[in-house]
mmCIF file of C-alpha atoms in Angstrom:
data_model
loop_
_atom_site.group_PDB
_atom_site.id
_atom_site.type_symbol
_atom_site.label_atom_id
_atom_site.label_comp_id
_atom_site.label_asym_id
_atom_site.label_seq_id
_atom_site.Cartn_x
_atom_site.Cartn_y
_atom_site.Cartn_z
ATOM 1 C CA UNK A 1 158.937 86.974 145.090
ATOM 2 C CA UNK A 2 158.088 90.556 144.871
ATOM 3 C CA UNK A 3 154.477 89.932 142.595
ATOM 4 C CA UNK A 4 153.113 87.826 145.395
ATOM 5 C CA UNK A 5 153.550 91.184 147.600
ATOM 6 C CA UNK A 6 152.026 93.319 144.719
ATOM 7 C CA UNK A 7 155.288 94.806 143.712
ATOM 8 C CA UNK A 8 156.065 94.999 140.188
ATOM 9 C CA UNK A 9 159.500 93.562 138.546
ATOM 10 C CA UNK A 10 161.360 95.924 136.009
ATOM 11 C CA UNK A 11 160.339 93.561 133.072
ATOM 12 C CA UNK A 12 156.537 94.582 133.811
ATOM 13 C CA UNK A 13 154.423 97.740 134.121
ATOM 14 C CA UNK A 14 151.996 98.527 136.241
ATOM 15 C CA UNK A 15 148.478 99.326 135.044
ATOM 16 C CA UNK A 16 145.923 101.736 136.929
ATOM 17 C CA UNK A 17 142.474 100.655 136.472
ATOM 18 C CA UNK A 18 139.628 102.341 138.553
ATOM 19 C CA UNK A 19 137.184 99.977 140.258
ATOM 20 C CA UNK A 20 134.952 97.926 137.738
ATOM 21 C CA UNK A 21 136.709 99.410 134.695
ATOM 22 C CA UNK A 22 137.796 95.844 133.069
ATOM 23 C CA UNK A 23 138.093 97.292 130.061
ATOM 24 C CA UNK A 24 141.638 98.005 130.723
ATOM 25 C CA UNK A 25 143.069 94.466 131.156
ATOM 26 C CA UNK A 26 144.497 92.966 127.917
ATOM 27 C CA UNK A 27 145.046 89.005 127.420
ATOM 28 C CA UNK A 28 148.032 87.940 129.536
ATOM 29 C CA UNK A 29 148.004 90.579 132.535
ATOM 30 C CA UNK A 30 148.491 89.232 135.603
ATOM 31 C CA UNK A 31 145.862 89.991 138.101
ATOM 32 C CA UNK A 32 146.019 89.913 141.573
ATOM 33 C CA UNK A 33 144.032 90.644 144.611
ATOM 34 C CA UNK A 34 144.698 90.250 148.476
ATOM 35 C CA UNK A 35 144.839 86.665 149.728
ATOM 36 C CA UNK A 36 142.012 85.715 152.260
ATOM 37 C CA UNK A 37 143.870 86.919 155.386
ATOM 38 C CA UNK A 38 146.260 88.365 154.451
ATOM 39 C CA UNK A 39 146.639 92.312 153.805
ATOM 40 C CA UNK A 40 150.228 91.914 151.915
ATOM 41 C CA UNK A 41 150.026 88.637 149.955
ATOM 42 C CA UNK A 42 148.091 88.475 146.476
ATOM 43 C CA UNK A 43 146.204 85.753 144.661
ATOM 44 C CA UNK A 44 147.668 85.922 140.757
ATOM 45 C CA UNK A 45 145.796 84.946 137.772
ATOM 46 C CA UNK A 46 146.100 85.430 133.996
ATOM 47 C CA UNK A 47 143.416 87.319 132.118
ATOM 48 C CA UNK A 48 142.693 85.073 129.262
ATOM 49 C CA UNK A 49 139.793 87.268 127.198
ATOM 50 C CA UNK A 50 136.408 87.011 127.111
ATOM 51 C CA UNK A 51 136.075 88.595 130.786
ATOM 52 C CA UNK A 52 137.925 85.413 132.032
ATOM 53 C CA UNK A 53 141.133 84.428 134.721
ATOM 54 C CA UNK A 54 142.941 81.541 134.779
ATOM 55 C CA UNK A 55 143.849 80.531 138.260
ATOM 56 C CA UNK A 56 146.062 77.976 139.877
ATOM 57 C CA UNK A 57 145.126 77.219 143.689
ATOM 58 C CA UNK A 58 144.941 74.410 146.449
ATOM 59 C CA UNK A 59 141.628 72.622 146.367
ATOM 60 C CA UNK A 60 140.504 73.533 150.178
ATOM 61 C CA UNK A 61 140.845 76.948 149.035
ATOM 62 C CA UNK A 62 137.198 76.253 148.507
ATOM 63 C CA UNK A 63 136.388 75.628 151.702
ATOM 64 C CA UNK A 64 138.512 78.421 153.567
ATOM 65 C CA UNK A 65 142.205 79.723 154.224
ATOM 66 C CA UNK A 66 142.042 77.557 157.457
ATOM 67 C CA UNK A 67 141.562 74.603 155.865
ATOM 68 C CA UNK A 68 145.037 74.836 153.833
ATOM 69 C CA UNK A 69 146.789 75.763 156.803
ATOM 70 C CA UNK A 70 145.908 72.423 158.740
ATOM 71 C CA UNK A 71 146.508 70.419 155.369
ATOM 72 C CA UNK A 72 150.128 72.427 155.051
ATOM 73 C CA UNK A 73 150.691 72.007 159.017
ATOM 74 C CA UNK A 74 150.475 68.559 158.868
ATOM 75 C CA UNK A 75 153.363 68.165 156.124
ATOM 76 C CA UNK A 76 150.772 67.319 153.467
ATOM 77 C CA UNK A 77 151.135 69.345 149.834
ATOM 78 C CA UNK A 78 147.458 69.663 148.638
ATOM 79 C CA UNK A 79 146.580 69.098 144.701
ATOM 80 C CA UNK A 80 146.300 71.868 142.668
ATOM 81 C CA UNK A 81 143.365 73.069 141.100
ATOM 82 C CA UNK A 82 143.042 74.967 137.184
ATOM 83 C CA UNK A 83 140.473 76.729 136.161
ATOM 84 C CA UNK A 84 138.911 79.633 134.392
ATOM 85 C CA UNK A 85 136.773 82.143 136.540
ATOM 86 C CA UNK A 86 135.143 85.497 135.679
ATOM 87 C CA UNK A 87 137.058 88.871 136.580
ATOM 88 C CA UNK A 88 133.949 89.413 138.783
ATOM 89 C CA UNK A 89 134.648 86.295 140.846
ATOM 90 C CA UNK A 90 137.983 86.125 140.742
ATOM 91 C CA UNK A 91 138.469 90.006 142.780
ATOM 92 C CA UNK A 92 135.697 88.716 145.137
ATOM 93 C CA UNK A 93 135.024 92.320 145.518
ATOM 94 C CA UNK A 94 138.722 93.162 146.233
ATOM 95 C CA UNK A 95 140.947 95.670 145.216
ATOM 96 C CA UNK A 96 142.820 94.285 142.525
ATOM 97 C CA UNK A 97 146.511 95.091 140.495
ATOM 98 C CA UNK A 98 147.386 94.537 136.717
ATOM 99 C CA UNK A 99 150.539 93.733 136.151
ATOM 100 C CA UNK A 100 151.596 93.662 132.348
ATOM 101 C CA UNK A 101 154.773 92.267 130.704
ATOM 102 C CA UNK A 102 156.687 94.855 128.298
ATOM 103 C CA UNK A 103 157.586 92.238 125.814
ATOM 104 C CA UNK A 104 155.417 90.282 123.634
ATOM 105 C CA UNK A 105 154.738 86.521 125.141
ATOM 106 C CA UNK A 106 154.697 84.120 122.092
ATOM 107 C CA UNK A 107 151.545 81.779 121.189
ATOM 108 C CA UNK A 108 149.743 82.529 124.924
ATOM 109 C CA UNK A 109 146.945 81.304 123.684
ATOM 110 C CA UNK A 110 148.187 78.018 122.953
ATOM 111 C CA UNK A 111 149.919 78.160 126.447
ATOM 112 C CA UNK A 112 146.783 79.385 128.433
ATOM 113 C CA UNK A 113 145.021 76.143 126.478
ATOM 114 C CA UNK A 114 148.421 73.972 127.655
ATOM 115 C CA UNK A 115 148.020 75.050 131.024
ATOM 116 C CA UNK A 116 144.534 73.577 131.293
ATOM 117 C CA UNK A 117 145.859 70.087 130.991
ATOM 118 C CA UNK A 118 148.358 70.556 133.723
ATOM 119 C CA UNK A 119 148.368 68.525 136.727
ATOM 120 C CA UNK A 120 150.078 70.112 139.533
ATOM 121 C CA UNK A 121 150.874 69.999 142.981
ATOM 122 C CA UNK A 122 149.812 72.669 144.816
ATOM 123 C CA UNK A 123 152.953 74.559 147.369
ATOM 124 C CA UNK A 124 153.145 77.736 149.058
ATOM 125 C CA UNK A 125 156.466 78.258 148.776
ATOM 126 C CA UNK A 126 157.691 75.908 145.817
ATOM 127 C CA UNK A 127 155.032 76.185 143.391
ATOM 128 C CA UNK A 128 152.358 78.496 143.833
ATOM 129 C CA UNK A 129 149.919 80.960 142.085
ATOM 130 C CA UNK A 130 152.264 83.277 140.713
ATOM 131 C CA UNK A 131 154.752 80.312 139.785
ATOM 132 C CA UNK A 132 151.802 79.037 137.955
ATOM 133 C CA UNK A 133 151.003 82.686 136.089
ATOM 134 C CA UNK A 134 155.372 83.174 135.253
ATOM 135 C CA UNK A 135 155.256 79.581 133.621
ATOM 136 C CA UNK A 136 152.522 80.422 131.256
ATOM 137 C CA UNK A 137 154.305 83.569 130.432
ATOM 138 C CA UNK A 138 157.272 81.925 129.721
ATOM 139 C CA UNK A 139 158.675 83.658 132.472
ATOM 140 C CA UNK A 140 159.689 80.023 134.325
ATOM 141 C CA UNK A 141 159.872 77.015 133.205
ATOM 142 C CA UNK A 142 157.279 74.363 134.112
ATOM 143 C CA UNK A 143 158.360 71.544 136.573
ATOM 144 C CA UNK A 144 159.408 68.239 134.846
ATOM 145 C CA UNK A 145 157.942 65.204 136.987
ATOM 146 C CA UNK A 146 160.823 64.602 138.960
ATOM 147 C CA UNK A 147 160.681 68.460 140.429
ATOM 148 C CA UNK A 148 156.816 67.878 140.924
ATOM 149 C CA UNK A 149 157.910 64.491 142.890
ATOM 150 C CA UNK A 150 159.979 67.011 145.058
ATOM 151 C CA UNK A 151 156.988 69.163 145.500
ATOM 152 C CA UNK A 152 154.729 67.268 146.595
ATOM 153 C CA UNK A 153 157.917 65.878 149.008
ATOM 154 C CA UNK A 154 158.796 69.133 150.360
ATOM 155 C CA UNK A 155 156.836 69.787 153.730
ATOM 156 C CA UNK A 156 157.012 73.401 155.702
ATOM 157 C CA UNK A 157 157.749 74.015 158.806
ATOM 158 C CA UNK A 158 155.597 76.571 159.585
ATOM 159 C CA UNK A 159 152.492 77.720 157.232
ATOM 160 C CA UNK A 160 151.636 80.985 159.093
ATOM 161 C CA UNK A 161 154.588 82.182 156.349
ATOM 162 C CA UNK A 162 152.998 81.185 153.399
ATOM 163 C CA UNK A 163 149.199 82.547 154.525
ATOM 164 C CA UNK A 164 150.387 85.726 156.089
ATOM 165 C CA UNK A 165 152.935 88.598 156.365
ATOM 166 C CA UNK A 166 153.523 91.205 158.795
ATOM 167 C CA UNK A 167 154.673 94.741 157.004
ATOM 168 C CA UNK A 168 156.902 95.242 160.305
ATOM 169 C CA UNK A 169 158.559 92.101 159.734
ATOM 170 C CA UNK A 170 162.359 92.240 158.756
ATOM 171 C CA UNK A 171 164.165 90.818 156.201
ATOM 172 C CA UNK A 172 167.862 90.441 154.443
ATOM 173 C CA UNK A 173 168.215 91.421 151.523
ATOM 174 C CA UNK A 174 166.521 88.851 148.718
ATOM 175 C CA UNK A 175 164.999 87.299 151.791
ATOM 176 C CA UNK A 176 161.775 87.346 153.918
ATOM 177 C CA UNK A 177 161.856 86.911 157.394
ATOM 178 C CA UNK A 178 158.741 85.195 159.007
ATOM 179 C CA UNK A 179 156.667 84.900 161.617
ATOM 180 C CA UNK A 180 158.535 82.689 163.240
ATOM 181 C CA UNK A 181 161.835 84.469 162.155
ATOM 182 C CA UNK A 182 162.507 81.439 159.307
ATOM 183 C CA UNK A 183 163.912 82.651 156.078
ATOM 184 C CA UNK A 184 162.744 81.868 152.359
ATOM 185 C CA UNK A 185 164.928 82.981 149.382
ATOM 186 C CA UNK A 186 163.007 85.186 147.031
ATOM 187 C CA UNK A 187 162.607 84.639 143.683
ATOM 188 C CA UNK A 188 163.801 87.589 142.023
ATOM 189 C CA UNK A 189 164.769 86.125 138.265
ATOM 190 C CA UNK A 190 161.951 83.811 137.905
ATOM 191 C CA UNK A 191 162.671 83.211 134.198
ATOM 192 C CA UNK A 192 165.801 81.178 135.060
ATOM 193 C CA UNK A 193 163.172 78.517 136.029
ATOM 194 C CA UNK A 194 164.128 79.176 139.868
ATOM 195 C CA UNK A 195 161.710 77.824 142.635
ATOM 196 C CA UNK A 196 161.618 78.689 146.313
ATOM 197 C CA UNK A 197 163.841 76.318 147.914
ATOM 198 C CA UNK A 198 166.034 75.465 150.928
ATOM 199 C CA UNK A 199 164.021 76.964 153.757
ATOM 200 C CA UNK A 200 166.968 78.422 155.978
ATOM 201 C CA UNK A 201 165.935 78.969 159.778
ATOM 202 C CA UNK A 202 167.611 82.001 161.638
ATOM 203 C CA UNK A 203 169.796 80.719 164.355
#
């Protein structure tokens, strides 16, 4: 999934916006800042107005990164938490990225208010932050409650993938390789309602 690495797909542009200057975003960027611990992975949101993300994450994201890799180590899929933050303390003082869709997104509003409701499991690789922000873009579909069964199902084998990744690491093409040298398909035409399936480990 190239936004989770900060790298913008050909349906979006990419916005510059010095330090501070908010004034730039417009209602239905995507936002994103590093993840805690990692200096490659980002943390999306949508900018809804009114100086406010909405952000999809796993509740012990509260406490620290650690905690969700224990949860995730264990084979456990943590719920899923929505809410609406300020800009301020949503880029916890981070650098930060707008990404912003070319084409118009029909009634957001209505699907920013939709996504409120939502109850969601929470995956790293299955359903995550920026799965979250492409559904309320209409950019992917939203899981029907058997797929959200399957989430909740689907444990990883290793979660030092999903928390961190190494720029030296090497992948095939449409793939990442990870730490410990297990593949995950990207997801490079999220609006075919793809997820991030069939882990694949390298023999």
């Amino acid at each position: 999934m190239k936004i989770i690495k900060g790298v913008a797909p050909k349906d979006y542009e990419s916005i510059v916006a010095p330090n501070g200057d908010f004034k730039k975003l417009h209602t239905g960027d995507i936002v994103l800042r590093p993840i805690e611990g990692s200096s490659s992975l980002h943390h999306a949101g949508i900018y809804c107005g009114n100086d406010e993300i909405i952000e999809f994450c796993p509740t012990v994201e509260k406490a620290d990164t650690s905690a969700l890799v224990t949860s995730l180590s264990k084979g456990s899929t943590p719920d899923g938490e929505i809410h609406k933050i300020s800009v301020k303390k949503f880029l916890k003082g981070k650098k930060w990225i707008i990404f912003r869709l070319k084409s118009k997104v029909e009634d957001l509003d209505s699907n920013i208010k939709n996504a409120m409701d939502k109850d969601l499991p929470y995956h790293a690789l299955q359903f995550n932050c920026v799965n979250f922000a492409l559904c309320i873009l209409k950019k992917q579909n939203w899981p029907n409650s058997r797929e959200i069964e399957g989430i909740k199902d689907q444990p990883l084998t290793s979660t030092s993938d999903c928390v961190s990744v190494r720029p030296e690491d090497e992948a095939k093409p449409g793939q990442h390789e990870g730490r410990n040298n297990t593949y995950y398909p990207l997801l490079e035409n999220p609006e075919e309602g793809t997820h991030l399936k069939d882990i694949v480990t390298k023999n």
